[in-house]
Amino acid sequence: MSSKDPSGPVKDSPAAPPKPGRPGRGGRRHPLARFLFRRVVTALLLALGITLVTFVLTNLVPGDPVAANLGQRALGDPAIVAQWRAEHGLDKPLPQQYLLHLQGVLQGDFGMSQQSHRPVADDLAEAVPATLELAGTAILISVVLGVAFGVVAALRRDRLSDHVLRVVSLVGISVPTFWLALIAFYVFFYRLQITPGSGRIDPGMSPPPTVTGLYTVDAALAGQWDVFSSALGHLLTPALVLALYTIGLLTRFTRSAVLEVLGQDYVRAARAKGLPPRVILFRYVLRSALVPVITVAGLAFGSLLSGTVLVEAIFAWPGVGQYAYKSATSLDLPAVMGVGLVVGCVYLVINLIVDVLYGIIDPRVRMS
Amino acid sequence: MTIRSRRPGANAALLPVLLTGALALAACSSGGSSPAPQSGGAPAGAKTLVIDTSFDLKTADPGRTYEPTGLIIGKATYETLLTFEGSNVTKPVPALAESFELSKDGKTLTLKLRQGVTFADGSPVTADDVVFSLNRVRDMKGTPSFLLDGVQVEKTDDTTITLTSEKANPALPYILPNPALGILNSKVAKENGATADTGDKAEQYLNSTSAGSGPYTIESFNVSSQVVLKANAKYWGQQKPVYDKVVIRNVEAATQKLNVSRGDSQVALNLSGDQVSGIPGTLQVKKTPSANVIFLFANQDPSISKVTSNPKFAEAVRKGIDYAGLLELAGDGSVQAPGVIPSMLLGALPPDSGITRDLEGAKAALRESGVTNPTVKLEYPSELTVNGLSFQPLAERIQANLKEVGITVELAPAPVATALDNYRNGKEEMGLWYWGPDYPDPSDYLAFLPGKLVGLRAGWKAGSDRALEAAGDKAALTLGDEARRQAYVDIQNKLNASGPFVTLIQPSQNIVTAPSVTGLEFHPVWTVDVADLGVK
């Protein structure tokens, strides 16, 4: 973090040593640290709120988990039903169930999944990396391409490339992701035969030894390059499909943000001073334009997560989406709560990251 | 991928560069599509079979298995005392038992165990393993425990097992082939928490590896994505497993079609009639009526509905449905269900005995009922598909059919887990559901009689039809194929005359396989026996 204010003229004299903190009211801690602290505390409180909301919503669902999980005939035996309820803690009053749930969550215990009969934490440990690998790749692709497209469109405003990019981004935003997934699968896999099929790797292969749970990373770490190429191949089509919406969104926002900054006085001043265009683009324009772009990217990540549910179904990707669907339809309450909590927390973390990036890029944010 | 800083003057060059980058990114993805995916330790030339199916799977513990996908896995990894050959479910044949005999009174089934049979770990299959496994299923009170309700399992000597029932139990030889009754390696199972009571804790272990004597063993098991089986190198039988590895993947039906057409998988199990009609000619398509019978019922409990409990109402519905139209909807290979017992089982009504639409008769029956312009609520599982056939269009078609009779049907779809609640508690005014056989014996269909499992769901209490109930009790104890067939035909005719059920169709089970796959037979209990599949 530079102590210089990038958007203003250079004013610090080279002799003055950089100050450790700004003399704010009280001036106890670095404002960034204070800002971080406040945001993290808020996030923790929100996480607690998420546990409550997922618990309440899950228990409001009509339908009896006992009926969904015990066989038809076992249901006829009250003793078995009672035993099952007791085993799964369903015989206790709801507030107590919630406290037990919360206590478990704090210890990393999300309960036992009623469908897989394994700890929900273990199930999630398998499903979450799969989704993160997919969504993470998608967000990476969309930030890189979306920002680049947006900059190009802004710099070449009203020229052919601008129009092309704007049409592409409009299409990206408008087309429903699941439809695109089906079409992409049909065209690239079935018709053109250039992409591999369902799943994370070719069916004949064994997954790489688990380190991160991300197949591409794990395969690279283990040096299994054939597995790596298979995993990457399987990853790219669904990730691109998922990314298209975000690319479109980011292209539009970057374009308008860059255009706005380009019109600012300080950019004109910099140009007048004869600074090289490259310096102007990267030091002045992009830096200021990034703030709205980060917001959009963060929000888009949310829509991306919901998009994975359908994309995962179409590409048979064994991630959180499939797990959530399966849990919900079999009324596997611990699993549903686990998924709700994890997804909620991912949102929280994304928001936190966005806020912190704000604070870093634009010091005015952390001062407020 | 990184973006290098470029001079703004060179911006014109930026777009093509980026587009090329995007294309390169997409092109990378072809790297994984090598036609012969052999890696991750598999020896060169190893044969892998990929089966795509929409998962209905909860467990790989045979004692708890009751879902179609679970039965496929159970059949491949465990062996049962008796089995069926190919798709013929009318005659049980020996498997782990080399012979069996039902006593004259139908109460005692004596089985001689085959010798020289080993589990996948090489240890012999003993009579004690059999006794433990069967007792465990019965006493653990898991979903399939009812299969052995009231059956005593005893070891007479090291090679003989007797199964004793309180009443004549002619269905028992038809029940024993169920993969839920697969024989476990009791020593291994006990070491991992198996006990023959409700405190059994072996499931988690049995979900990670199998402890049976089947031609395949479980390599990995994930309840929502895929199950990998590997050949049991020590398989005792003459017919060794052909494939080294079998991958069973959870795949949507639409994707299944593309996968098998492209050669990414070799078997697709869940295609609907429509999907199969567009399949490339090089693939093999097996169309067979499934054993699932889709039916409607009108609740007989007056406290649930004054309309549907009217004796003439069910008759009006039965005559008012356009069965030919439903068959068209269900696609090629499906058949009308003349009674509750599906076509391939002993006692099924002849295929041509199904009722045809009689609109005037339906209107007359409605008039006789004295109910005018009735409105009824039809509940059904909205997202459930049976053999690729969704319940939603089916319910809409029924609504339209009955509209012509003068019955207004309000559709009330709900997700399966929610809809099941009302159905099982007998609270649905009208319901649209299906029944697949627990075991391929007509006695399983006695559940439709008054006071029995399905009867009660239709609000049909015990004592509602004493003659029919007596006929049911008698059929359950009747011995001899011909006498049994007669008994069940009679029961179904009575059910059709006065019961609350309107049987509609058996949708087609469409299995598509790659040209290389041989030996596929559709089986009403375990869908497909993986070990029967060969390669051309």
Short mmCIF file of N, CA and C in Angstrom, two decimals, chain B residues 165-226:
data_model
loop_
_atom_site.label_atom_id
_atom_site.label_comp_id
_atom_site.label_asym_id
_atom_site.label_seq_id
_atom_site.Cartn_x
_atom_site.Cartn_y
_atom_site.Cartn_z
N SER B 165 -41.43 -69.61 7.51
CA SER B 165 -42.42 -68.55 7.67
C SER B 165 -43.60 -69.08 8.46
N GLU B 166 -44.32 -68.16 9.12
CA GLU B 166 -45.46 -68.60 9.93
C GLU B 166 -46.58 -69.14 9.04
N LYS B 167 -46.80 -68.42 7.91
CA LYS B 167 -47.85 -68.87 6.99
C LYS B 167 -47.17 -69.29 5.70
N ALA B 168 -47.94 -69.94 4.85
CA ALA B 168 -47.39 -70.32 3.55
C ALA B 168 -46.84 -69.06 2.86
N ASN B 169 -45.64 -69.18 2.30
CA ASN B 169 -44.97 -68.01 1.74
C ASN B 169 -44.43 -68.32 0.35
N PRO B 170 -45.35 -68.52 -0.61
CA PRO B 170 -44.88 -68.92 -1.95
C PRO B 170 -44.07 -67.83 -2.64
N ALA B 171 -44.13 -66.62 -2.13
CA ALA B 171 -43.39 -65.52 -2.78
C ALA B 171 -41.91 -65.53 -2.41
N LEU B 172 -41.54 -66.27 -1.34
CA LEU B 172 -40.17 -66.19 -0.83
C LEU B 172 -39.08 -66.44 -1.89
N PRO B 173 -39.23 -67.48 -2.73
CA PRO B 173 -38.19 -67.66 -3.76
C PRO B 173 -38.08 -66.48 -4.74
N TYR B 174 -39.15 -65.70 -4.85
CA TYR B 174 -39.12 -64.53 -5.73
C TYR B 174 -38.55 -63.31 -5.01
N ILE B 175 -38.54 -63.40 -3.68
CA ILE B 175 -38.02 -62.29 -2.87
C ILE B 175 -36.50 -62.41 -2.72
N LEU B 176 -36.03 -63.65 -2.57
CA LEU B 176 -34.61 -63.86 -2.28
C LEU B 176 -33.64 -63.26 -3.31
N PRO B 177 -33.99 -63.17 -4.59
CA PRO B 177 -33.04 -62.55 -5.53
C PRO B 177 -32.86 -61.05 -5.34
N ASN B 178 -33.64 -60.42 -4.48
CA ASN B 178 -33.50 -58.97 -4.32
C ASN B 178 -32.10 -58.62 -3.81
N PRO B 179 -31.41 -57.72 -4.50
CA PRO B 179 -30.04 -57.37 -4.08
C PRO B 179 -29.95 -56.90 -2.63
N ALA B 180 -31.06 -56.45 -2.06
CA ALA B 180 -31.04 -56.06 -0.64
C ALA B 180 -30.70 -57.27 0.23
N LEU B 181 -30.94 -58.48 -0.29
CA LEU B 181 -30.66 -59.68 0.49
C LEU B 181 -29.32 -60.29 0.10
N GLY B 182 -28.43 -59.45 -0.39
CA GLY B 182 -27.08 -59.90 -0.74
C GLY B 182 -26.33 -60.37 0.49
N ILE B 183 -25.46 -61.35 0.29
CA ILE B 183 -24.76 -61.95 1.43
C ILE B 183 -23.45 -61.21 1.70
N LEU B 184 -23.33 -60.75 2.95
CA LEU B 184 -22.15 -59.99 3.39
C LEU B 184 -21.09 -60.91 3.95
N ASN B 185 -19.87 -60.49 3.83
CA ASN B 185 -18.77 -61.12 4.55
C ASN B 185 -18.95 -60.71 6.01
N SER B 186 -19.52 -61.62 6.81
CA SER B 186 -19.98 -61.19 8.15
C SER B 186 -18.81 -60.81 9.06
N LYS B 187 -17.67 -61.45 8.86
CA LYS B 187 -16.52 -61.12 9.71
C LYS B 187 -16.09 -59.67 9.46
N VAL B 188 -15.90 -59.34 8.19
CA VAL B 188 -15.49 -57.98 7.84
C VAL B 188 -16.55 -56.97 8.27
N ALA B 189 -17.81 -57.32 8.02
CA ALA B 189 -18.90 -56.40 8.36
C ALA B 189 -18.96 -56.15 9.86
N LYS B 190 -18.83 -57.23 10.64
CA LYS B 190 -18.88 -57.08 12.11
C LYS B 190 -17.73 -56.23 12.61
N GLU B 191 -16.56 -56.43 12.01
CA GLU B 191 -15.40 -55.62 12.43
C GLU B 191 -15.66 -54.14 12.18
N ASN B 192 -16.57 -53.86 11.26
CA ASN B 192 -16.84 -52.47 10.92
C ASN B 192 -18.21 -52.00 11.39
N GLY B 193 -18.68 -52.61 12.46
CA GLY B 193 -19.87 -52.08 13.11
C GLY B 193 -21.18 -52.76 12.81
N ALA B 194 -21.13 -53.85 12.02
CA ALA B 194 -22.40 -54.51 11.70
C ALA B 194 -22.91 -55.31 12.89
N THR B 195 -24.17 -55.09 13.23
CA THR B 195 -24.83 -55.90 14.25
C THR B 195 -26.21 -56.19 13.68
N ALA B 196 -26.77 -57.33 14.02
CA ALA B 196 -28.07 -57.65 13.43
C ALA B 196 -29.20 -57.05 14.26
N ASP B 197 -29.15 -55.75 14.49
CA ASP B 197 -30.25 -55.07 15.17
C ASP B 197 -30.27 -53.61 14.75
N THR B 198 -31.15 -52.81 15.36
CA THR B 198 -31.30 -51.44 14.89
C THR B 198 -30.09 -50.55 15.21
N GLY B 199 -29.16 -51.07 16.02
CA GLY B 199 -27.97 -50.28 16.35
C GLY B 199 -26.85 -50.43 15.35
N ASP B 200 -27.11 -51.11 14.25
CA ASP B 200 -26.09 -51.39 13.26
C ASP B 200 -25.39 -50.12 12.77
N LYS B 201 -24.06 -50.18 12.69
CA LYS B 201 -23.31 -48.97 12.31
C LYS B 201 -22.42 -49.20 11.10
N ALA B 202 -22.72 -50.24 10.33
CA ALA B 202 -21.78 -50.62 9.26
C ALA B 202 -21.98 -49.83 7.97
N GLU B 203 -23.02 -49.02 7.92
CA GLU B 203 -23.36 -48.42 6.63
C GLU B 203 -22.23 -47.57 6.06
N GLN B 204 -21.63 -46.77 6.92
CA GLN B 204 -20.59 -45.88 6.42
C GLN B 204 -19.44 -46.68 5.79
N TYR B 205 -19.11 -47.78 6.47
CA TYR B 205 -18.06 -48.62 5.93
C TYR B 205 -18.49 -49.21 4.58
N LEU B 206 -19.73 -49.71 4.54
CA LEU B 206 -20.20 -50.36 3.32
C LEU B 206 -20.43 -49.37 2.18
N ASN B 207 -20.44 -48.08 2.51
CA ASN B 207 -20.52 -47.08 1.45
C ASN B 207 -19.15 -46.75 0.87
N SER B 208 -18.10 -47.20 1.53
CA SER B 208 -16.77 -46.90 1.01
C SER B 208 -16.17 -48.10 0.30
N THR B 209 -16.63 -49.28 0.68
CA THR B 209 -16.11 -50.48 0.04
C THR B 209 -17.17 -51.56 0.19
N SER B 210 -17.11 -52.58 -0.67
CA SER B 210 -18.14 -53.60 -0.56
C SER B 210 -17.55 -54.84 0.10
N ALA B 211 -18.42 -55.64 0.73
CA ALA B 211 -17.96 -56.84 1.41
C ALA B 211 -18.78 -58.01 0.92
N GLY B 212 -18.85 -58.19 -0.38
CA GLY B 212 -19.66 -59.26 -0.94
C GLY B 212 -18.84 -60.19 -1.81
N SER B 213 -19.54 -61.07 -2.51
CA SER B 213 -18.85 -62.04 -3.35
C SER B 213 -19.16 -61.79 -4.83
N GLY B 214 -19.74 -60.65 -5.14
CA GLY B 214 -20.15 -60.35 -6.51
C GLY B 214 -18.98 -60.14 -7.45
N PRO B 215 -19.26 -60.11 -8.76
CA PRO B 215 -18.19 -59.96 -9.76
C PRO B 215 -17.48 -58.61 -9.71
N TYR B 216 -18.10 -57.63 -9.05
CA TYR B 216 -17.45 -56.32 -8.93
C TYR B 216 -17.37 -55.90 -7.48
N THR B 217 -16.44 -54.99 -7.20
CA THR B 217 -16.35 -54.41 -5.85
C THR B 217 -16.42 -52.88 -6.00
N ILE B 218 -16.74 -52.23 -4.90
CA ILE B 218 -16.85 -50.77 -4.96
C ILE B 218 -15.47 -50.14 -4.82
N GLU B 219 -15.11 -49.31 -5.80
CA GLU B 219 -13.85 -48.58 -5.69
C GLU B 219 -14.09 -47.23 -5.05
N SER B 220 -15.13 -46.54 -5.50
CA SER B 220 -15.48 -45.28 -4.83
C SER B 220 -16.98 -45.08 -4.95
N PHE B 221 -17.53 -44.35 -3.99
CA PHE B 221 -18.98 -44.23 -3.92
C PHE B 221 -19.34 -42.82 -3.50
N ASN B 222 -20.03 -42.10 -4.39
CA ASN B 222 -20.53 -40.78 -4.02
C ASN B 222 -22.01 -40.75 -4.37
N VAL B 223 -22.81 -40.47 -3.35
CA VAL B 223 -24.24 -40.64 -3.49
C VAL B 223 -24.86 -39.66 -4.48
N SER B 224 -24.18 -38.53 -4.75
CA SER B 224 -24.80 -37.58 -5.68
C SER B 224 -24.07 -37.45 -7.01
N SER B 225 -22.88 -38.01 -7.18
CA SER B 225 -22.23 -37.82 -8.47
C SER B 225 -21.87 -39.12 -9.19
N GLN B 226 -21.03 -39.95 -8.61
CA GLN B 226 -20.72 -41.18 -9.33
C GLN B 226 -20.22 -42.30 -8.44
#
